[in-house]
Short mmCIF file of C-alpha atoms in Angstrom, two decimals:
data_model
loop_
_atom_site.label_atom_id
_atom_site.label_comp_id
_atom_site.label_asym_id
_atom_site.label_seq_id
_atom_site.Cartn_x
_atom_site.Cartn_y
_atom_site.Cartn_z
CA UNK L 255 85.68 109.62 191.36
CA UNK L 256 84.40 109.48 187.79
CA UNK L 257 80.23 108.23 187.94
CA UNK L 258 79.62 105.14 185.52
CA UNK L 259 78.10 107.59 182.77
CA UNK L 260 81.35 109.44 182.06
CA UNK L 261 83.59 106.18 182.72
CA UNK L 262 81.43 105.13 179.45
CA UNK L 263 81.47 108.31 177.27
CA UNK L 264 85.41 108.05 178.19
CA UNK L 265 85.42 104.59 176.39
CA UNK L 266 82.96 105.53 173.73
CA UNK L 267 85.15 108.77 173.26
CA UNK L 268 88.27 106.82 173.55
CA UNK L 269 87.52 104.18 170.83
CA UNK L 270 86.15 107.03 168.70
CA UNK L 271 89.52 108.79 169.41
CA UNK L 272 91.28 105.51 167.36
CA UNK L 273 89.14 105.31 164.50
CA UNK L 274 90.85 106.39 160.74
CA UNK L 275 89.76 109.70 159.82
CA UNK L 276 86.56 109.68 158.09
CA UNK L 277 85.70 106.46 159.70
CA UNK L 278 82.38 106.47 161.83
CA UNK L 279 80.71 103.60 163.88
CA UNK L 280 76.94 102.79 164.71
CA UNK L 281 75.82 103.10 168.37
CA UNK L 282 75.38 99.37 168.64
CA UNK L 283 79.04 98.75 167.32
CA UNK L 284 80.17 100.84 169.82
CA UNK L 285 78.27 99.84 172.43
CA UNK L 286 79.48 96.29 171.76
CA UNK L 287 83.46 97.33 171.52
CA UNK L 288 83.09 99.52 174.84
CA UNK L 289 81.10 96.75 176.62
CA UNK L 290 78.08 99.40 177.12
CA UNK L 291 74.43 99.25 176.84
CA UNK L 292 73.41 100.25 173.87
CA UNK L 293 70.40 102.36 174.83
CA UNK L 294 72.23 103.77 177.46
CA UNK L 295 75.15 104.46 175.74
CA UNK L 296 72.52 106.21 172.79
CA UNK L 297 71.52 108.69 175.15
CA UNK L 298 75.72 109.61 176.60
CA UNK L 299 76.20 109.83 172.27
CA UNK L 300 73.26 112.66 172.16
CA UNK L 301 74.39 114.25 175.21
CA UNK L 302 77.76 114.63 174.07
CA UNK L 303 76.25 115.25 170.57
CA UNK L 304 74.70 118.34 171.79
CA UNK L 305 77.88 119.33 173.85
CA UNK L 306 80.00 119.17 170.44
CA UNK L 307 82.22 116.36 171.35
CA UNK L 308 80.75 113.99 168.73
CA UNK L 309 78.89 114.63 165.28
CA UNK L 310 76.48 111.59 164.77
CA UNK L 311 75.34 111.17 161.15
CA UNK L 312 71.92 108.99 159.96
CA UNK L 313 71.75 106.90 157.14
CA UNK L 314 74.08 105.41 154.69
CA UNK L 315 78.06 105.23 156.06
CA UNK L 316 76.50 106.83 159.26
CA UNK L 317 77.15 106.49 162.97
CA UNK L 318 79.75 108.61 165.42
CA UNK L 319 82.72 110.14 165.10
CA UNK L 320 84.65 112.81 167.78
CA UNK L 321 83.06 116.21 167.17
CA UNK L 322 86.36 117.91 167.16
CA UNK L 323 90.18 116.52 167.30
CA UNK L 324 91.32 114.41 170.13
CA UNK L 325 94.02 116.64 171.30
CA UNK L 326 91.06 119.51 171.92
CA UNK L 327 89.51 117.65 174.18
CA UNK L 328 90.14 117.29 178.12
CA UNK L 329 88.87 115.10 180.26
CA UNK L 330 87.55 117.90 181.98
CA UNK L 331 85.62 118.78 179.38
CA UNK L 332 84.04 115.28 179.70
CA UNK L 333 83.15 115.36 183.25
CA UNK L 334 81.44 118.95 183.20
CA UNK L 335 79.38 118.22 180.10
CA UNK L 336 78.11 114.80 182.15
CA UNK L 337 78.48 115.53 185.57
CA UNK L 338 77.97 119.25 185.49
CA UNK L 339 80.57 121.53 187.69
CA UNK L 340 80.13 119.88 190.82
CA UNK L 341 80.86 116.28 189.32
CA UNK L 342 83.75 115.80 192.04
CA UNK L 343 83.28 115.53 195.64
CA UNK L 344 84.24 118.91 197.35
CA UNK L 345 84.34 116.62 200.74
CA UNK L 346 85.58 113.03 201.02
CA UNK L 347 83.05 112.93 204.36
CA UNK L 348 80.52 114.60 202.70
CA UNK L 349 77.17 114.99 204.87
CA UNK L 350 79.64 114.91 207.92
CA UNK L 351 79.25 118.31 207.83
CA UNK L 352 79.60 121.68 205.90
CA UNK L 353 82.90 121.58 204.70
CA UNK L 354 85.07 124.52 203.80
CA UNK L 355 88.57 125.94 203.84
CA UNK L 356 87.40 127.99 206.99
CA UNK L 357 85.46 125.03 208.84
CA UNK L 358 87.20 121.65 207.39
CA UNK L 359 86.20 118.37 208.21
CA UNK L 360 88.80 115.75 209.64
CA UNK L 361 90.69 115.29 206.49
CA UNK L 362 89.71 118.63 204.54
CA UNK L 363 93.90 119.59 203.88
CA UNK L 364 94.52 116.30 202.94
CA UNK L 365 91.49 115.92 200.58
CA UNK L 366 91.62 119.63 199.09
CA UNK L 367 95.05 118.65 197.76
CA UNK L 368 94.40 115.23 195.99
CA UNK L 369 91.18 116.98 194.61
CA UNK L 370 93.64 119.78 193.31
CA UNK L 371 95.74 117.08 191.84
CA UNK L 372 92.52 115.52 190.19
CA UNK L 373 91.17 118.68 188.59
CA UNK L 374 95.03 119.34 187.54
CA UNK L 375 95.00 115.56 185.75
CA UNK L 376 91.63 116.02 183.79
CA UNK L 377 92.45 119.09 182.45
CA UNK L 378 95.89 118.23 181.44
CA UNK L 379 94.66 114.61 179.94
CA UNK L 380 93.31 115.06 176.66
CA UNK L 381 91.31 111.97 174.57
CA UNK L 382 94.67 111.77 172.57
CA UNK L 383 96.49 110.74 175.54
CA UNK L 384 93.76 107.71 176.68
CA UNK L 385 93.83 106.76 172.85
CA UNK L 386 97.57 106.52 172.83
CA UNK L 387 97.39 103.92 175.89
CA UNK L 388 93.89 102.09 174.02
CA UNK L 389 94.83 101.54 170.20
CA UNK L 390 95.83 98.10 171.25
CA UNK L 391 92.74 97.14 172.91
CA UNK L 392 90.20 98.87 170.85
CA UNK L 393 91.86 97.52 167.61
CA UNK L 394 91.65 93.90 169.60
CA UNK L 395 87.77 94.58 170.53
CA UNK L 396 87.46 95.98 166.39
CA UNK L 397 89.15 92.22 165.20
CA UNK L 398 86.82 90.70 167.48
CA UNK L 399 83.88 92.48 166.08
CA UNK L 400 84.67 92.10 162.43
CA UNK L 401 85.28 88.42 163.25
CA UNK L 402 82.12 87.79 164.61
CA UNK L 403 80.30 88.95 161.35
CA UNK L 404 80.29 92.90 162.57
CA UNK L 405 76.86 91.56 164.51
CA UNK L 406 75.89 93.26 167.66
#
Protein backbone atom coordinates (compact mmCIF):
# COMPACT_ATOMS: atom_id res chain seq x y z
CA UNK A 1 0.00 0.00 0.00
CA UNK A 2 3.09 2.12 0.59
CA UNK A 3 4.84 2.99 -3.31
CA UNK A 4 8.70 2.02 -3.35
CA UNK A 5 9.66 5.84 -2.79
CA UNK A 6 8.22 6.11 0.71
CA UNK A 7 9.12 2.30 1.59
CA UNK A 8 12.77 3.98 1.09
CA UNK A 9 12.46 7.40 2.86
CA UNK A 10 10.88 4.99 5.72
CA UNK A 11 14.34 3.17 5.83
CA UNK A 12 16.41 6.23 5.21
CA UNK A 13 14.20 7.93 8.00
CA UNK A 14 14.36 4.89 10.09
CA UNK A 15 18.20 4.47 10.18
CA UNK A 16 18.41 8.24 10.65
CA UNK A 17 15.93 7.73 13.56
CA UNK A 18 18.99 5.37 15.32
CA UNK A 19 21.82 7.51 14.82
CA UNK A 20 23.53 9.30 18.31
CA UNK A 21 22.49 12.74 18.54
CA UNK A 22 24.63 14.97 16.64
CA UNK A 23 25.62 12.16 14.44
CA UNK A 24 24.89 12.69 10.60
CA UNK A 25 25.54 10.32 7.57
CA UNK A 26 26.41 11.03 3.79
CA UNK A 27 23.77 10.08 1.16
CA UNK A 28 25.96 7.32 -0.16
CA UNK A 29 26.36 5.79 3.45
CA UNK A 30 22.92 5.73 3.68
CA UNK A 31 22.08 4.62 0.60
CA UNK A 32 24.42 1.67 1.17
CA UNK A 33 22.91 0.77 4.90
CA UNK A 34 19.20 1.08 3.47
CA UNK A 35 20.07 -0.95 0.33
CA UNK A 36 18.88 2.21 -1.90
CA UNK A 37 20.14 3.88 -4.91
CA UNK A 38 22.03 6.47 -4.15
CA UNK A 39 20.81 9.01 -6.70
CA UNK A 40 17.51 8.04 -6.09
CA UNK A 41 17.60 8.03 -2.63
CA UNK A 42 19.45 11.92 -3.08
CA UNK A 43 16.43 13.18 -4.52
CA UNK A 44 13.68 11.31 -1.43
CA UNK A 45 16.66 13.26 1.09
CA UNK A 46 15.80 16.80 -0.74
CA UNK A 47 12.25 16.09 -0.89
CA UNK A 48 11.98 15.38 2.61
CA UNK A 49 14.62 18.14 3.13
CA UNK A 50 12.24 20.65 1.90
CA UNK A 51 9.25 19.01 3.84
CA UNK A 52 11.35 19.50 7.23
CA UNK A 53 11.78 15.93 8.08
CA UNK A 54 15.58 15.99 7.56
CA UNK A 55 18.26 18.92 7.76
CA UNK A 56 21.13 17.93 5.29
CA UNK A 57 24.39 19.79 5.96
CA UNK A 58 27.51 20.23 3.14
CA UNK A 59 30.95 20.01 3.88
CA UNK A 60 33.07 18.94 6.70
CA UNK A 61 31.10 16.36 9.40
CA UNK A 62 28.14 16.82 6.90
CA UNK A 63 25.40 14.56 5.60
CA UNK A 64 21.60 13.87 7.11
CA UNK A 65 20.12 13.83 10.13
CA UNK A 66 15.99 13.76 11.07
CA UNK A 67 14.78 17.36 10.75
CA UNK A 68 12.89 17.16 13.94
CA UNK A 69 12.62 14.30 16.82
CA UNK A 70 11.49 10.87 15.98
CA UNK A 71 8.55 10.81 18.21
CA UNK A 72 7.11 14.06 16.02
CA UNK A 73 6.96 12.30 13.22
CA UNK A 74 4.07 9.93 11.79
CA UNK A 75 4.13 7.84 9.22
CA UNK A 76 1.50 9.79 7.88
CA UNK A 77 3.41 12.53 7.67
CA UNK A 78 5.72 10.44 5.41
CA UNK A 79 3.24 9.26 2.98
CA UNK A 80 1.55 12.80 2.32
CA UNK A 81 4.85 14.60 1.89
CA UNK A 82 5.74 11.63 -0.92
CA UNK A 83 2.64 10.45 -2.07
CA UNK A 84 0.57 13.54 -1.65
CA UNK A 85 -3.16 13.09 0.01
CA UNK A 86 -4.37 10.59 -2.22
CA UNK A 87 -1.25 8.21 -1.67
CA UNK A 88 -3.76 5.28 -0.61
CA UNK A 89 -6.17 3.63 -2.79
CA UNK A 90 -9.76 4.98 -2.05
CA UNK A 91 -10.93 1.62 -4.08
CA UNK A 92 -9.27 -1.80 -3.95
CA UNK A 93 -11.05 -2.27 -7.71
CA UNK A 94 -10.15 0.91 -8.71
CA UNK A 95 -11.13 1.74 -12.51
CA UNK A 96 -14.02 -0.85 -11.88
CA UNK A 97 -15.92 1.96 -11.43
CA UNK A 98 -16.62 5.26 -9.47
CA UNK A 99 -16.52 4.24 -6.12
CA UNK A 100 -18.22 5.91 -3.19
CA UNK A 101 -20.03 5.39 0.07
CA UNK A 102 -23.33 6.03 -1.98
CA UNK A 103 -22.40 3.80 -5.16
CA UNK A 104 -19.72 1.10 -3.72
CA UNK A 105 -18.07 -1.33 -5.68
CA UNK A 106 -18.23 -5.16 -4.73
CA UNK A 107 -16.10 -4.92 -1.71
CA UNK A 108 -16.41 -1.03 -0.89
CA UNK A 109 -17.60 -1.89 3.21
CA UNK A 110 -15.06 -4.25 3.46
CA UNK A 111 -12.26 -2.08 1.93
CA UNK A 112 -13.44 1.38 3.56
CA UNK A 113 -12.75 -0.32 6.90
CA UNK A 114 -9.18 -1.81 6.45
CA UNK A 115 -8.36 1.62 4.74
CA UNK A 116 -9.73 3.24 8.07
CA UNK A 117 -7.55 0.90 9.97
CA UNK A 118 -4.51 1.93 7.67
CA UNK A 119 -4.88 5.70 7.97
CA UNK A 120 -5.52 4.93 11.91
CA UNK A 121 -1.87 2.89 11.91
CA UNK A 122 0.20 5.67 10.08
CA UNK A 123 -0.87 8.25 12.08
CA UNK A 124 -0.50 6.50 15.31
CA UNK A 125 3.14 4.99 14.19
CA UNK A 126 5.68 7.45 14.70
CA UNK A 127 9.65 6.97 13.32
CA UNK A 128 10.39 6.22 17.09
CA UNK A 129 8.31 3.23 17.00
CA UNK A 130 10.02 1.63 13.47
CA UNK A 131 13.45 2.65 15.15
CA UNK A 132 12.63 0.77 18.29
CA UNK A 133 11.96 -2.53 16.11
CA UNK A 134 15.40 -1.48 13.62
CA UNK A 135 18.34 -0.57 16.13
CA UNK A 136 19.39 -4.13 15.73
CA UNK A 137 19.54 -4.23 12.09
CA UNK A 138 20.70 -0.81 11.29
CA UNK A 139 23.52 -1.10 13.96
CA UNK A 140 24.29 -4.68 12.03
CA UNK A 141 24.20 -2.83 8.44
CA UNK A 142 26.52 0.28 10.46
CA UNK A 143 29.26 -2.81 11.64
CA UNK A 144 29.09 -3.96 8.24
CA UNK A 145 29.83 -0.62 6.79
CA UNK A 146 32.58 0.41 9.12
CA UNK A 147 34.05 -3.05 8.45
CA UNK A 148 34.25 -2.71 4.97
CA UNK A 149 36.46 0.49 5.23
CA UNK A 150 33.15 2.95 5.50
CA UNK A 151 33.42 2.60 1.36
CA UNK A 152 30.28 2.87 -0.60
Amino acid sequence: MLTTTTQHALRALTTLAVLPPGQRLLTRELARITRTPVNYLGKILVTLEHAGLVSGKRGLHGGYCLGKPAHEIPLSLVVQVLEGQGGLPTCLLAGFRDCSDENGCPVHNRFRHLRTQWEQFLAETTLADLAEGAEKDVSKHFSLWYEEGGKV
